[in-house]
Short mmCIF file of C-alpha atoms in Angstrom, two decimals:
data_model
loop_
_atom_site.label_atom_id
_atom_site.label_comp_id
_atom_site.label_asym_id
_atom_site.label_seq_id
_atom_site.Cartn_x
_atom_site.Cartn_y
_atom_site.Cartn_z
CA MET A 2 0.00 0.00 0.00
CA PHE A 3 2.86 2.33 0.75
CA ALA A 4 4.74 1.59 -2.49
CA LEU A 5 3.17 4.29 -4.69
CA LEU A 6 3.05 6.77 -1.83
CA SER A 7 6.71 6.40 -1.06
CA PHE A 8 8.10 6.27 -4.61
CA ALA A 9 8.51 10.01 -5.08
CA LEU A 10 9.88 10.37 -1.55
CA PHE A 11 12.49 7.66 -2.09
CA ALA A 12 13.46 9.06 -5.49
CA GLY A 13 13.99 12.51 -4.00
CA ILE A 14 16.12 11.13 -1.18
CA ALA A 15 18.21 9.03 -3.57
CA ALA A 16 18.85 12.04 -5.81
CA TRP A 17 19.73 14.18 -2.78
CA ARG A 18 22.20 11.61 -1.48
CA ALA A 19 23.74 11.13 -4.94
CA GLN A 20 24.61 14.83 -4.95
CA GLN A 21 26.01 14.66 -1.39
CA PRO A 22 27.98 11.39 -1.06
CA VAL A 23 29.29 10.23 2.28
CA ALA A 24 32.95 11.18 2.67
CA LEU A 25 34.77 8.01 3.64
CA THR A 26 38.38 8.70 2.65
CA PRO A 27 40.39 8.74 5.90
CA LEU A 28 43.08 11.32 6.56
CA PHE A 29 44.84 8.95 8.94
CA PHE A 30 44.45 5.44 10.31
CA THR A 31 44.61 4.26 13.88
CA ASP A 32 43.16 1.19 15.56
CA ARG A 33 39.76 0.97 17.23
CA VAL A 34 40.33 3.33 20.12
CA VAL A 35 37.50 5.70 21.03
CA ILE A 36 38.62 9.08 22.35
CA PRO A 37 36.08 10.96 24.53
CA ALA A 38 34.61 14.11 22.98
CA PRO A 39 36.20 16.61 25.45
CA LEU A 40 39.67 15.20 24.77
CA LEU A 41 39.08 15.29 21.01
CA VAL A 42 38.18 18.96 21.26
CA ALA A 43 41.38 19.65 23.20
CA LEU A 44 43.48 17.69 20.70
CA HIS A 45 42.10 19.76 17.83
CA GLY A 46 42.66 23.18 19.31
CA GLY A 47 39.13 23.64 20.63
CA ASP A 48 37.52 23.11 17.20
CA ARG A 49 34.75 20.58 17.87
CA PHE A 50 33.60 20.63 14.25
CA LEU A 51 37.05 19.68 12.96
CA ALA A 52 37.27 17.02 15.65
CA ALA A 53 33.90 15.58 14.53
CA ASP A 54 34.99 15.54 10.87
CA LEU A 55 38.26 13.74 11.55
CA GLU A 56 36.69 11.26 13.97
CA THR A 57 33.99 10.36 11.40
CA MET A 58 36.68 9.69 8.81
CA ARG A 59 38.58 7.56 11.30
CA LEU A 60 35.58 5.50 12.36
CA SER A 61 34.65 4.96 8.70
CA ALA A 62 38.07 3.40 8.08
CA THR A 63 38.52 1.43 11.29
CA GLY A 64 34.89 0.35 11.60
CA MET A 65 34.68 -1.18 8.11
CA ASP A 66 38.06 -2.74 7.46
CA ASP A 67 38.79 -6.32 6.46
CA ARG A 68 38.01 -7.51 10.00
CA GLY A 69 34.38 -6.60 9.45
CA VAL A 70 32.11 -4.11 11.17
CA ASP A 71 32.97 -3.61 14.84
CA THR A 72 29.55 -2.55 16.10
CA LYS A 73 30.68 -1.83 19.65
CA TYR A 74 33.39 0.49 18.32
CA LEU A 75 30.94 2.21 15.95
CA VAL A 76 28.41 2.77 18.74
CA ARG A 77 30.96 4.44 21.00
CA ALA A 78 32.67 6.44 18.24
CA GLN A 79 29.46 7.70 16.65
CA ARG A 80 28.12 8.66 20.06
CA GLU A 81 31.20 10.82 20.61
CA VAL A 82 30.88 12.42 17.16
CA SER A 83 27.24 13.20 17.92
CA ARG A 84 28.34 14.90 21.14
CA LEU A 85 30.88 16.96 19.19
CA ASN A 86 28.49 17.88 16.39
CA ALA A 87 24.99 16.40 16.38
CA CYS A 88 24.48 18.03 12.96
CA HIS A 89 27.18 15.92 11.31
CA GLU A 90 25.57 14.56 8.15
CA ASP A 91 27.84 11.58 7.51
CA ASN A 92 27.60 10.48 11.14
CA TYR A 93 23.80 10.23 11.25
CA TYR A 94 23.75 8.59 7.82
CA LEU A 95 26.26 5.93 8.87
CA ALA A 96 24.56 5.44 12.24
CA ASN A 97 21.26 4.70 10.53
CA GLY A 98 22.65 2.19 8.07
CA LEU A 99 25.31 0.48 10.17
CA LEU A 100 23.92 0.69 13.71
CA THR A 101 20.12 0.84 13.63
CA TRP A 102 19.87 -1.65 10.78
CA GLY A 103 22.75 -3.71 12.12
CA GLY A 104 20.98 -4.65 15.35
CA ALA A 105 22.00 -1.69 17.53
CA VAL A 106 18.58 -0.08 17.19
CA GLU A 107 18.46 2.24 20.20
CA GLU A 108 22.07 3.32 19.80
CA GLY A 109 21.67 4.24 16.14
CA ASN A 110 18.38 5.98 16.78
CA ASP A 111 20.00 8.08 19.52
CA VAL A 112 22.29 9.60 16.88
CA LEU A 113 19.34 10.14 14.53
CA ARG A 114 17.25 11.78 17.25
CA ALA A 115 20.05 14.24 17.97
CA ALA A 116 20.33 14.98 14.24
CA VAL A 117 16.59 15.65 14.01
CA GLU A 118 16.94 18.31 16.70
CA CYS A 119 20.18 19.83 15.41
CA ARG A 120 19.57 19.80 11.64
CA PHE A 121 16.39 21.88 11.83
CA TRP A 122 16.37 22.41 8.05
CA ASP A 123 16.91 18.76 7.01
CA GLU A 124 14.06 16.40 6.13
CA ILE A 125 16.18 13.24 5.99
CA PRO A 126 16.83 12.57 9.72
CA PRO A 127 13.09 12.79 10.54
CA PHE A 128 12.30 10.45 7.67
CA PHE A 129 14.90 7.87 8.74
CA TYR A 130 13.95 8.18 12.41
CA GLY A 131 10.22 8.05 11.72
CA VAL A 132 10.48 4.86 9.65
CA ASN A 133 12.69 3.29 12.34
CA LEU A 134 10.25 4.17 15.11
CA SER A 135 7.45 2.51 13.23
CA PHE A 136 9.34 -0.55 12.01
CA PHE A 137 11.45 -1.43 15.06
CA GLN A 138 9.51 0.01 17.98
CA HIS A 139 5.97 -0.09 16.57
CA ASN A 140 5.46 3.42 17.91
CA ASN A 141 3.37 4.74 15.03
CA GLU A 142 2.08 7.78 16.91
CA GLU A 143 5.60 9.08 17.59
CA ALA A 144 6.70 8.04 14.10
CA ALA A 145 3.88 10.10 12.60
CA ARG A 146 4.83 13.10 14.73
CA VAL A 147 8.45 12.91 13.57
CA LEU A 148 7.42 12.48 9.93
CA GLU A 149 5.32 15.64 10.22
CA ILE A 150 8.46 17.46 11.37
CA GLY A 151 10.14 16.22 8.19
CA ALA A 152 7.17 17.39 6.13
CA GLU A 153 7.52 20.91 7.54
CA ARG A 154 11.13 20.97 6.33
CA SER A 155 10.50 19.55 2.86
CA PRO A 156 8.68 21.55 0.18
CA GLN A 157 9.17 18.70 -2.30
CA ASN A 158 8.16 15.73 -0.14
CA ALA A 159 5.80 17.35 2.37
CA ALA A 160 2.61 15.80 0.96
CA ALA A 161 4.07 12.29 0.85
CA MET A 162 5.39 12.51 4.42
CA ARG A 163 2.11 13.84 5.78
CA LYS A 164 0.13 11.13 4.00
CA LEU A 165 2.46 8.48 5.38
CA ALA A 166 1.99 9.93 8.89
CA VAL A 167 -1.82 9.79 8.48
CA MET A 168 -1.69 6.18 7.27
CA LEU A 169 0.52 5.11 10.16
CA ARG A 170 -1.88 6.66 12.66
CA ALA A 171 -4.93 5.14 10.97
CA GLU A 172 -3.63 1.63 10.35
CA GLN A 173 -1.16 1.18 13.22
CA PHE A 174 1.23 -1.17 11.46
CA ALA A 175 4.71 -0.99 10.00
CA ASP A 176 5.08 -1.92 6.34
CA GLU A 177 8.32 -3.88 6.02
CA ARG A 178 8.42 -3.25 2.26
CA LEU A 179 8.52 0.49 2.92
CA ALA A 180 11.54 -0.10 5.14
CA LEU A 181 13.14 -2.33 2.49
CA ASN A 182 12.70 0.29 -0.22
CA TYR A 183 14.35 3.01 1.79
CA LEU A 184 17.20 0.76 2.92
CA ILE A 185 17.85 -0.19 -0.72
CA GLN A 186 17.94 3.51 -1.59
CA GLN A 187 20.51 4.11 1.12
CA ARG A 188 22.65 1.23 -0.15
CA ASP A 189 22.41 2.26 -3.80
CA SER A 190 23.27 5.89 -3.09
CA SER A 191 26.50 4.94 -1.31
CA VAL A 192 29.70 5.63 -3.27
CA ASP A 193 31.99 3.66 -0.94
CA PRO A 194 32.33 -0.08 -1.78
CA LYS A 195 32.79 -1.18 1.85
CA LEU A 196 29.77 0.77 3.04
CA LYS A 197 27.71 -0.51 0.11
CA ASP A 198 28.65 -4.09 1.02
CA MET A 199 27.71 -3.54 4.68
CA LEU A 200 24.36 -2.04 3.68
CA ASP A 201 23.74 -4.88 1.23
CA LYS A 202 23.96 -7.35 4.12
CA ARG A 203 21.26 -5.36 5.90
CA VAL A 204 19.06 -5.44 2.79
CA ILE A 205 19.45 -9.24 2.58
CA ARG A 206 18.64 -9.50 6.28
CA LEU A 207 15.44 -7.54 5.83
CA GLN A 208 14.47 -9.57 2.76
CA GLY A 209 14.77 -12.67 4.94
CA LEU A 210 12.39 -11.10 7.47
CA ILE A 211 9.86 -10.33 4.73
CA GLN A 212 10.07 -13.94 3.52
CA LEU A 213 9.43 -15.18 7.06
CA ARG A 214 6.49 -12.85 7.64
CA GLU A 215 4.86 -13.85 4.37
CA ALA A 216 5.22 -17.52 5.32
CA GLN A 217 3.82 -16.73 8.79
CA ARG A 218 0.71 -15.12 7.31
CA GLN A 219 0.12 -18.18 5.12
CA TYR A 220 0.73 -20.56 8.01
CA GLU A 221 -1.65 -18.77 10.37
CA SER A 222 -4.40 -18.60 7.77
CA GLU A 223 -4.29 -22.41 7.57
CA HIS A 224 -3.07 -23.67 10.97
CA GLY A 225 -3.57 -20.96 13.58
CA LEU A 226 -1.01 -19.12 15.67
CA LEU A 227 2.67 -19.74 14.85
CA ARG A 228 4.58 -20.98 17.90
CA ASP A 229 8.04 -21.70 16.45
CA LEU A 230 9.84 -20.61 13.28
CA ARG A 231 10.69 -24.24 12.47
CA GLN A 232 6.97 -24.86 11.88
CA LEU A 233 7.29 -22.87 8.64
CA VAL A 234 9.78 -25.44 7.35
CA ASP A 235 7.92 -28.43 8.79
CA ARG A 236 4.74 -27.39 6.95
CA GLY A 237 6.60 -26.93 3.68
CA LEU A 238 6.12 -23.16 3.49
CA LEU A 239 9.91 -22.64 3.40
CA ASP A 240 12.66 -25.00 2.28
CA GLU A 241 14.80 -23.62 5.08
CA LEU A 242 14.87 -20.62 7.40
CA PRO A 243 16.56 -17.57 5.83
CA THR A 244 20.20 -17.03 6.74
CA ASP A 245 20.96 -13.66 8.30
CA PRO A 246 24.28 -12.40 6.88
CA LEU A 247 24.84 -10.48 10.14
CA ARG A 248 24.46 -13.78 12.05
CA LEU A 249 22.00 -12.23 14.50
CA GLY A 250 18.96 -14.08 13.19
CA TYR A 251 15.21 -13.72 13.60
CA GLU A 252 12.85 -14.42 16.48
CA LEU A 253 9.19 -14.63 17.40
CA ARG A 254 8.48 -11.69 19.69
CA GLY A 255 4.92 -11.93 20.89
CA GLU A 256 3.00 -12.88 17.76
CA SER A 257 5.33 -11.12 15.32
CA ILE A 258 8.57 -12.25 13.68
CA GLU A 259 11.24 -9.62 14.31
CA LEU A 260 14.90 -8.96 13.61
CA LYS A 261 16.99 -9.91 16.62
CA LYS A 262 18.69 -6.97 18.30
CA LEU A 263 22.35 -6.87 19.19
CA LYS A 264 23.17 -7.04 22.89
CA ILE A 265 26.01 -4.60 23.50
CA ALA A 266 27.78 -4.73 26.85
CA GLY A 267 30.48 -2.52 28.29
CA LEU A 268 29.25 0.78 26.86
CA GLU A 269 29.39 2.77 30.05
CA GLU A 270 28.98 6.50 29.68
CA GLN A 271 32.17 8.51 29.56
CA PRO A 272 32.47 11.98 31.14
#
């Protein structure tokens, strides 16, 4: 139902991102050590914006090297960049794709929420955050409120965002295909091969969830409430359960199949 509504919105976002690619070329390389924001400011002569720029470049290199994505490192580093400059465009964009859609939902959304407040002219953080609120947290009322903020900032996409907000309030469900479309747009607009590969894994993960939910709907129309994901295979609705390329997997949460979240320990707040 959301496909036609969201087409123009996605196309506008893709074109906007194509004109403003994420800068991922590092100026220097160090290992995965997170420096607290106050110390970064001191190290860069009191210039918190320069510190945020350089730290984003560093985390892009060290967080997506040949050892794979270090989510714990990305969470801590992107949190510090957000403290330095919540308006940092590349930081919120990376946080959405690599953290929120990589299992660190609350942590990635924290960066997005700060960007919504700081980038008062930008429609993209409210759009990302609104979709995430609906899809992951099933908070359609808050998602609609955030999308209306985005509509106020967007002459081009205002009507589409407001209509999406109305539909979320009226129907109270998250359309996983809407989420898939916008995640594909984020992947396709990336100009960095490593980032594109990381985002592609998240697209595949979400496609697996859609496959599971479609099988669940068919199962429950014929057999009643689904109790275990293996029942989808046992009844011949799936040859096998989808493989999550992030190795987090899927789970029945209540009566809905959801993406498993990443449990991140040892992220104590730094002064």
